[in-house]
mmCIF file with all atom_site columns, C-alpha atoms in Angstrom:
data_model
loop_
_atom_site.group_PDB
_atom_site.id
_atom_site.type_symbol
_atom_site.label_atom_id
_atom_site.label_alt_id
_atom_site.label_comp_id
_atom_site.label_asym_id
_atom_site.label_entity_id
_atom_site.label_seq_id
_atom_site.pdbx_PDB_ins_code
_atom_site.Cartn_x
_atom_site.Cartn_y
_atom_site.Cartn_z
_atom_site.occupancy
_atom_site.B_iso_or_equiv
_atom_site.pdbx_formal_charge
_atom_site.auth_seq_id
_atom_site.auth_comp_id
_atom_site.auth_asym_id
_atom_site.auth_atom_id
_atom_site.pdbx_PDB_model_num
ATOM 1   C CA . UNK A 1 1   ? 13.654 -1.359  40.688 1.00 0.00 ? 1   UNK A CA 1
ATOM 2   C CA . UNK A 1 2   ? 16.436 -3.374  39.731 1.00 0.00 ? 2   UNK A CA 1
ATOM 3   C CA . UNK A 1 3   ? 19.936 -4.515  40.872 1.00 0.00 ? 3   UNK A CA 1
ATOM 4   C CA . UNK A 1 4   ? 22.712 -3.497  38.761 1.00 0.00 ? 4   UNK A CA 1
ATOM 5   C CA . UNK A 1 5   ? 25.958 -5.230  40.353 1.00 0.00 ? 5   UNK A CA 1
ATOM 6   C CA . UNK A 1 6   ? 26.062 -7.047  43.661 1.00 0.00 ? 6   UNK A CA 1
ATOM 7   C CA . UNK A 1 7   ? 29.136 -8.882  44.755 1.00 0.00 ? 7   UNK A CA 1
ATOM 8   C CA . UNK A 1 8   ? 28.937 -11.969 48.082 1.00 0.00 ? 8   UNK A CA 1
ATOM 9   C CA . UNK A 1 9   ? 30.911 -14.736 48.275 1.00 0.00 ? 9   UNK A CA 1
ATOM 10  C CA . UNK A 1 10  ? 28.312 -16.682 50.706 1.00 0.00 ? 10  UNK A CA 1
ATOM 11  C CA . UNK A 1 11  ? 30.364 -17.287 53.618 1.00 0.00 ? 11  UNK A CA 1
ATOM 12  C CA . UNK A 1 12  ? 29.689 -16.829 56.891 1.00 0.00 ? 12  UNK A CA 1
ATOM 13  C CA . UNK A 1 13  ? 30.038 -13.326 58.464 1.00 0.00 ? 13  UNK A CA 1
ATOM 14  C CA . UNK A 1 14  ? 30.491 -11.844 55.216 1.00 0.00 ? 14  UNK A CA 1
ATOM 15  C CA . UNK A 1 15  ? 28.605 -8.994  53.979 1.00 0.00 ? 15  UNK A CA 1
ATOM 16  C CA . UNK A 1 16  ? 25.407 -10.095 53.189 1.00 0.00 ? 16  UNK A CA 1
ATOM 17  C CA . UNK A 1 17  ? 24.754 -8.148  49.947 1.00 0.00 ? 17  UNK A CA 1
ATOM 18  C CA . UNK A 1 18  ? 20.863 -9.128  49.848 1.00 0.00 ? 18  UNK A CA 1
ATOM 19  C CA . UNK A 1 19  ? 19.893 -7.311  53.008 1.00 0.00 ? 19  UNK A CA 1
ATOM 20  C CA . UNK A 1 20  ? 22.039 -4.340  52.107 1.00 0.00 ? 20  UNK A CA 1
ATOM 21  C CA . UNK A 1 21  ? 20.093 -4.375  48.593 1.00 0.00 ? 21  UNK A CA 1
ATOM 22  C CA . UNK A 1 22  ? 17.116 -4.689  50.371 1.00 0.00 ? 22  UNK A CA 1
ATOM 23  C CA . UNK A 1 23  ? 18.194 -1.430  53.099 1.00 0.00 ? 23  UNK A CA 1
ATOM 24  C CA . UNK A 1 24  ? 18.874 0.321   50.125 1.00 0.00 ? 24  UNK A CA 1
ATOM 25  C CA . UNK A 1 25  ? 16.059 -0.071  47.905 1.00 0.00 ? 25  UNK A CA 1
ATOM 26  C CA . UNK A 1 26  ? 13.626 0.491   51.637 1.00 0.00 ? 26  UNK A CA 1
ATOM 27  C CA . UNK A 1 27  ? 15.346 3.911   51.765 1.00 0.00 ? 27  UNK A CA 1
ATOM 28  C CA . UNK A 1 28  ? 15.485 5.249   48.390 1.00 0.00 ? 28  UNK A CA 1
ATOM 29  C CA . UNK A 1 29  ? 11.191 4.537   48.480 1.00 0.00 ? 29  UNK A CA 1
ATOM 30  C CA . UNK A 1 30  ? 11.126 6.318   51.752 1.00 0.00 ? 30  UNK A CA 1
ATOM 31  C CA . UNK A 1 31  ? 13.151 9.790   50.428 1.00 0.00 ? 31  UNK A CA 1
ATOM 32  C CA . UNK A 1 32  ? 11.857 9.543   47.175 1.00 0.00 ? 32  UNK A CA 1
ATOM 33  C CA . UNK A 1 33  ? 8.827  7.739   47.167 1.00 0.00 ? 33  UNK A CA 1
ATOM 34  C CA . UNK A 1 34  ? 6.245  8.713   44.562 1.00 0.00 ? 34  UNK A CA 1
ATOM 35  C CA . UNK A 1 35  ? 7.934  12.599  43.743 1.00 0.00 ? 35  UNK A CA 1
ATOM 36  C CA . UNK A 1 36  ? 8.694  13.289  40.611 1.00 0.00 ? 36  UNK A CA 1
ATOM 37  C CA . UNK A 1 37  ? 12.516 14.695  39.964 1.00 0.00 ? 37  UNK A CA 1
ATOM 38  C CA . UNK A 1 38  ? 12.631 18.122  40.862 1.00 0.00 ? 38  UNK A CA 1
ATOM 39  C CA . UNK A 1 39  ? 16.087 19.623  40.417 1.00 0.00 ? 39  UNK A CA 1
ATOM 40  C CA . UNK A 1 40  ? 15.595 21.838  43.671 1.00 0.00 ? 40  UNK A CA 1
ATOM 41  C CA . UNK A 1 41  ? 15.016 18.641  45.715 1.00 0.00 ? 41  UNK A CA 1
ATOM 42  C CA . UNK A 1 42  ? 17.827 16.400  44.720 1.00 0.00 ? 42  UNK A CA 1
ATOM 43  C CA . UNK A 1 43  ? 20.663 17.201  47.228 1.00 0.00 ? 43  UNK A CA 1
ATOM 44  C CA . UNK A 1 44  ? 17.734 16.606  49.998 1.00 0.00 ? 44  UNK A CA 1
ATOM 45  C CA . UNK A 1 45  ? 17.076 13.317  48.213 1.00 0.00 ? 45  UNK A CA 1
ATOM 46  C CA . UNK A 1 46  ? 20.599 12.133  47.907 1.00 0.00 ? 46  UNK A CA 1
ATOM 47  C CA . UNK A 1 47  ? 21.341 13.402  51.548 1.00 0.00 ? 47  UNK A CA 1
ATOM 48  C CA . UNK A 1 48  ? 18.720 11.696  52.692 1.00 0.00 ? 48  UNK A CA 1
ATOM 49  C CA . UNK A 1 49  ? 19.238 8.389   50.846 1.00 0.00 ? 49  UNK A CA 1
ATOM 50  C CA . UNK A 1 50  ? 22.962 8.324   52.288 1.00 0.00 ? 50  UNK A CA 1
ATOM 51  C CA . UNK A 1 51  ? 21.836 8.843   55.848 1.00 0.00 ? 51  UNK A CA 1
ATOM 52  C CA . UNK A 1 52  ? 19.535 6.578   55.669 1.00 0.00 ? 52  UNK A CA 1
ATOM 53  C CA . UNK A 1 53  ? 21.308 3.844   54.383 1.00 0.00 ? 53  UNK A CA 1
ATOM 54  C CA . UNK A 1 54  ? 24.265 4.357   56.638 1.00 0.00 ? 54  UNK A CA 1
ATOM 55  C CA . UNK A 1 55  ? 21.503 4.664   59.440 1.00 0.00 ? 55  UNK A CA 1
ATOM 56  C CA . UNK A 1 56  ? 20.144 1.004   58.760 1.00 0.00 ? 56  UNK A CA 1
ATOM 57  C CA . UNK A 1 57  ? 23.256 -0.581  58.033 1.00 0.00 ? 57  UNK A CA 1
ATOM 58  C CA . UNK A 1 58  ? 24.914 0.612   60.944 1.00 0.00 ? 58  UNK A CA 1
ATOM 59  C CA . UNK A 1 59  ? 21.318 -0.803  63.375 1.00 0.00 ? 59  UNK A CA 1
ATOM 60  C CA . UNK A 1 60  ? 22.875 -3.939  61.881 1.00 0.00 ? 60  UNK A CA 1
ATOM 61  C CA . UNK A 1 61  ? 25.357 -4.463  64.617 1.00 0.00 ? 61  UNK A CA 1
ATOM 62  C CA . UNK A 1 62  ? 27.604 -5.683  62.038 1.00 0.00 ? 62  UNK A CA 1
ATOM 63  C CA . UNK A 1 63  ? 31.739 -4.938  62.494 1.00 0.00 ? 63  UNK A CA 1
ATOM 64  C CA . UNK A 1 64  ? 31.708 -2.956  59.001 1.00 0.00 ? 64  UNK A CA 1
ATOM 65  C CA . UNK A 1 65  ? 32.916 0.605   57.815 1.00 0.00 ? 65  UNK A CA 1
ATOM 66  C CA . UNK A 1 66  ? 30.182 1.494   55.424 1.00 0.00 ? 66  UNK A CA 1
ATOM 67  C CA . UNK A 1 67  ? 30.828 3.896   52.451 1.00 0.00 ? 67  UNK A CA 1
ATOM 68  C CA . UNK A 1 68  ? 27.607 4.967   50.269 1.00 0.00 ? 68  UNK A CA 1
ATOM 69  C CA . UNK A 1 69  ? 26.959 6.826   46.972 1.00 0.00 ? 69  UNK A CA 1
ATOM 70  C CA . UNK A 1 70  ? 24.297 7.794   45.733 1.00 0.00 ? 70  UNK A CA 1
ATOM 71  C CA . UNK A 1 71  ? 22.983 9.608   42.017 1.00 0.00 ? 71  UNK A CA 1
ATOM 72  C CA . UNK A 1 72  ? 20.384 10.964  40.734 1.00 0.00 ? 72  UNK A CA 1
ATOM 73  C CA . UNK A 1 73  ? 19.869 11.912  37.426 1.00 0.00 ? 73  UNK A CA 1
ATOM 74  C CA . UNK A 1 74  ? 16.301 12.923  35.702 1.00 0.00 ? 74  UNK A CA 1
ATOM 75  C CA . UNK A 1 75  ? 14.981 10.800  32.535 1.00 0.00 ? 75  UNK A CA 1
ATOM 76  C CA . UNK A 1 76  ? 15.716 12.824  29.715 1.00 0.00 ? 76  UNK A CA 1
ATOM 77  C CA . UNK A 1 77  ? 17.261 9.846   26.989 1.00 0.00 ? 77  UNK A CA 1
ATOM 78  C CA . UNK A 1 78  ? 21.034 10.821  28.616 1.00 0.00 ? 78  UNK A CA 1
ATOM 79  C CA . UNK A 1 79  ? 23.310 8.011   29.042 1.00 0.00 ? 79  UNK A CA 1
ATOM 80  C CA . UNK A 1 80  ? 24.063 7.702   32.873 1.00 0.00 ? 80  UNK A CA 1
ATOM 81  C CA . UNK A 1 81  ? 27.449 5.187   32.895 1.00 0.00 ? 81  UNK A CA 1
ATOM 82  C CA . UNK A 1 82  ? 29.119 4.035   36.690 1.00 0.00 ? 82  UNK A CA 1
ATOM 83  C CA . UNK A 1 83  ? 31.830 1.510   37.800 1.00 0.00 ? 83  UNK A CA 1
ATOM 84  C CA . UNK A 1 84  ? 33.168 0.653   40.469 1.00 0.00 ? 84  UNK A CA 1
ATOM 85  C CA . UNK A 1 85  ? 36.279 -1.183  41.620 1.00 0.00 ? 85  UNK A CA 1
ATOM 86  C CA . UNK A 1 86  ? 37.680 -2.587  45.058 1.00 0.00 ? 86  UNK A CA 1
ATOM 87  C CA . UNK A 1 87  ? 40.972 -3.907  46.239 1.00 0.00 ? 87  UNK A CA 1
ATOM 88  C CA . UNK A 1 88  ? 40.096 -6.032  49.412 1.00 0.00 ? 88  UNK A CA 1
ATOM 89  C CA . UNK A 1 89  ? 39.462 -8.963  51.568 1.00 0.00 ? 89  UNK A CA 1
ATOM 90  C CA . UNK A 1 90  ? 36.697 -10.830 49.206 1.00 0.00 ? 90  UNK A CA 1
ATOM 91  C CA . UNK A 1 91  ? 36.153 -13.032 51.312 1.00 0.00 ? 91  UNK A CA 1
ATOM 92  C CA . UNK A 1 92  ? 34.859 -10.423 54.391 1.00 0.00 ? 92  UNK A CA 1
ATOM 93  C CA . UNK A 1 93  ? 34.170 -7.142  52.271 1.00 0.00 ? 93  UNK A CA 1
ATOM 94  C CA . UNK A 1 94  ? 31.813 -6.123  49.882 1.00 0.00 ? 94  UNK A CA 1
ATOM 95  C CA . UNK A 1 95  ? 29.675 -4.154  47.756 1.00 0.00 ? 95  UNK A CA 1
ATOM 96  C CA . UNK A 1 96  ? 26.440 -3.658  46.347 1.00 0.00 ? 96  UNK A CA 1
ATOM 97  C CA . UNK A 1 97  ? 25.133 -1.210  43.643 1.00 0.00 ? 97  UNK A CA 1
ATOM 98  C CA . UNK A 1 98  ? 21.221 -0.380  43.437 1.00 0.00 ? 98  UNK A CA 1
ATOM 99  C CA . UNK A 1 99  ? 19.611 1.326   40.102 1.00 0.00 ? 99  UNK A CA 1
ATOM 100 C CA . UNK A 1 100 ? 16.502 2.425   41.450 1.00 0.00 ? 100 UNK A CA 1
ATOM 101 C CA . UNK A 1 101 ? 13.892 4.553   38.952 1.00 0.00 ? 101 UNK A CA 1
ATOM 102 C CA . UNK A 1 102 ? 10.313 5.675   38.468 1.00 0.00 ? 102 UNK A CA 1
ATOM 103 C CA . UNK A 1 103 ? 9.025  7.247   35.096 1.00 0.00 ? 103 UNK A CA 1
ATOM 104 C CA . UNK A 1 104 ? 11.002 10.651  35.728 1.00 0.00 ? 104 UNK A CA 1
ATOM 105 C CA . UNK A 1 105 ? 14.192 9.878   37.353 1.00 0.00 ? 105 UNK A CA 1
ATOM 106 C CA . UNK A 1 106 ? 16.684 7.468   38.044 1.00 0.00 ? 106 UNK A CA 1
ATOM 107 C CA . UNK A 1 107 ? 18.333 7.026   41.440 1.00 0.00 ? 107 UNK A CA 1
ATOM 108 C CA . UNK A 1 108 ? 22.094 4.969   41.766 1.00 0.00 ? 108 UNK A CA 1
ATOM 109 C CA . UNK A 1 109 ? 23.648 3.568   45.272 1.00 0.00 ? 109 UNK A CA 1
ATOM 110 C CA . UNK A 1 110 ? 26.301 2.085   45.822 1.00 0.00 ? 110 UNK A CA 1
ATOM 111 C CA . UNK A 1 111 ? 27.354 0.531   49.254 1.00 0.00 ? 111 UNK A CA 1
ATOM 112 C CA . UNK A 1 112 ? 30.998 -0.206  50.058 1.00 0.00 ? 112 UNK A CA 1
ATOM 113 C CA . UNK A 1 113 ? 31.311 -2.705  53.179 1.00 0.00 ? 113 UNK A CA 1
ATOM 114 C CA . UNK A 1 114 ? 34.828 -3.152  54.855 1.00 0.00 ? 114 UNK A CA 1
ATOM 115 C CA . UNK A 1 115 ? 35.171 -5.747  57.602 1.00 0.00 ? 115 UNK A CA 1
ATOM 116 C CA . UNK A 1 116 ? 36.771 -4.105  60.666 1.00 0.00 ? 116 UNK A CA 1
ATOM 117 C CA . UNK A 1 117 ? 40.053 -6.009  61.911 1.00 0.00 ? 117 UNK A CA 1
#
């Protein structure tokens, strides 16, 4: 399990992209856990990866409108490519993108934080 992209500036009240790593990663384990990929159960998986997330970062109190992706895509030697790209308030906003895998899949979320005015 490793992080791909994160983006904080390190000011105060900004969005912490650490913890949100750390939601993200919590959730994809308890969806996915130990399954292998199993094309039938993907759309459960990602549904439930997106709830979660949004779930836990929302129990965070935190003034934010959360957006969150998520992909996943079975280990077969296929390149699997993302970006992302935000026009914002860097100093408030922010993002964080997770890569998450285990020996038969590979699991991609991205979190999208926007400070609420």
């Amino acid at each position: 399990m490793t992080t791909m992209e994160e983006y904080n500036n390190g000011s105060e009240g900004s969005f912490n992209s650490e913890e949100a790593d750390a939601i993200v990663k919590e959730c994809i384990e308890g969806v996915v856990g130990a399954d292998d990929y199993s094309q039938s159960l993907v759309n459960k998986w990602t549904a439930g990866i997106v709830e979660r997330c949004l779930t836990q970062l929302v129990k965070q109190g935190k003034a934010y409108k959360y957006i969150v992706t998520c992909a996943v895509m079975q280990k077969t030697g296929a390149g699997l490519h993302t970006a992302n790209s935000c026009y914002w308030d860097t100093a408030m906003d922010g993002s964080c993108t997770v890569r998450w895998e285990n020996r038969t899949m590979y699991c991609v979320v991205s979190v999208f934080a926007v400070a609420v005015a």
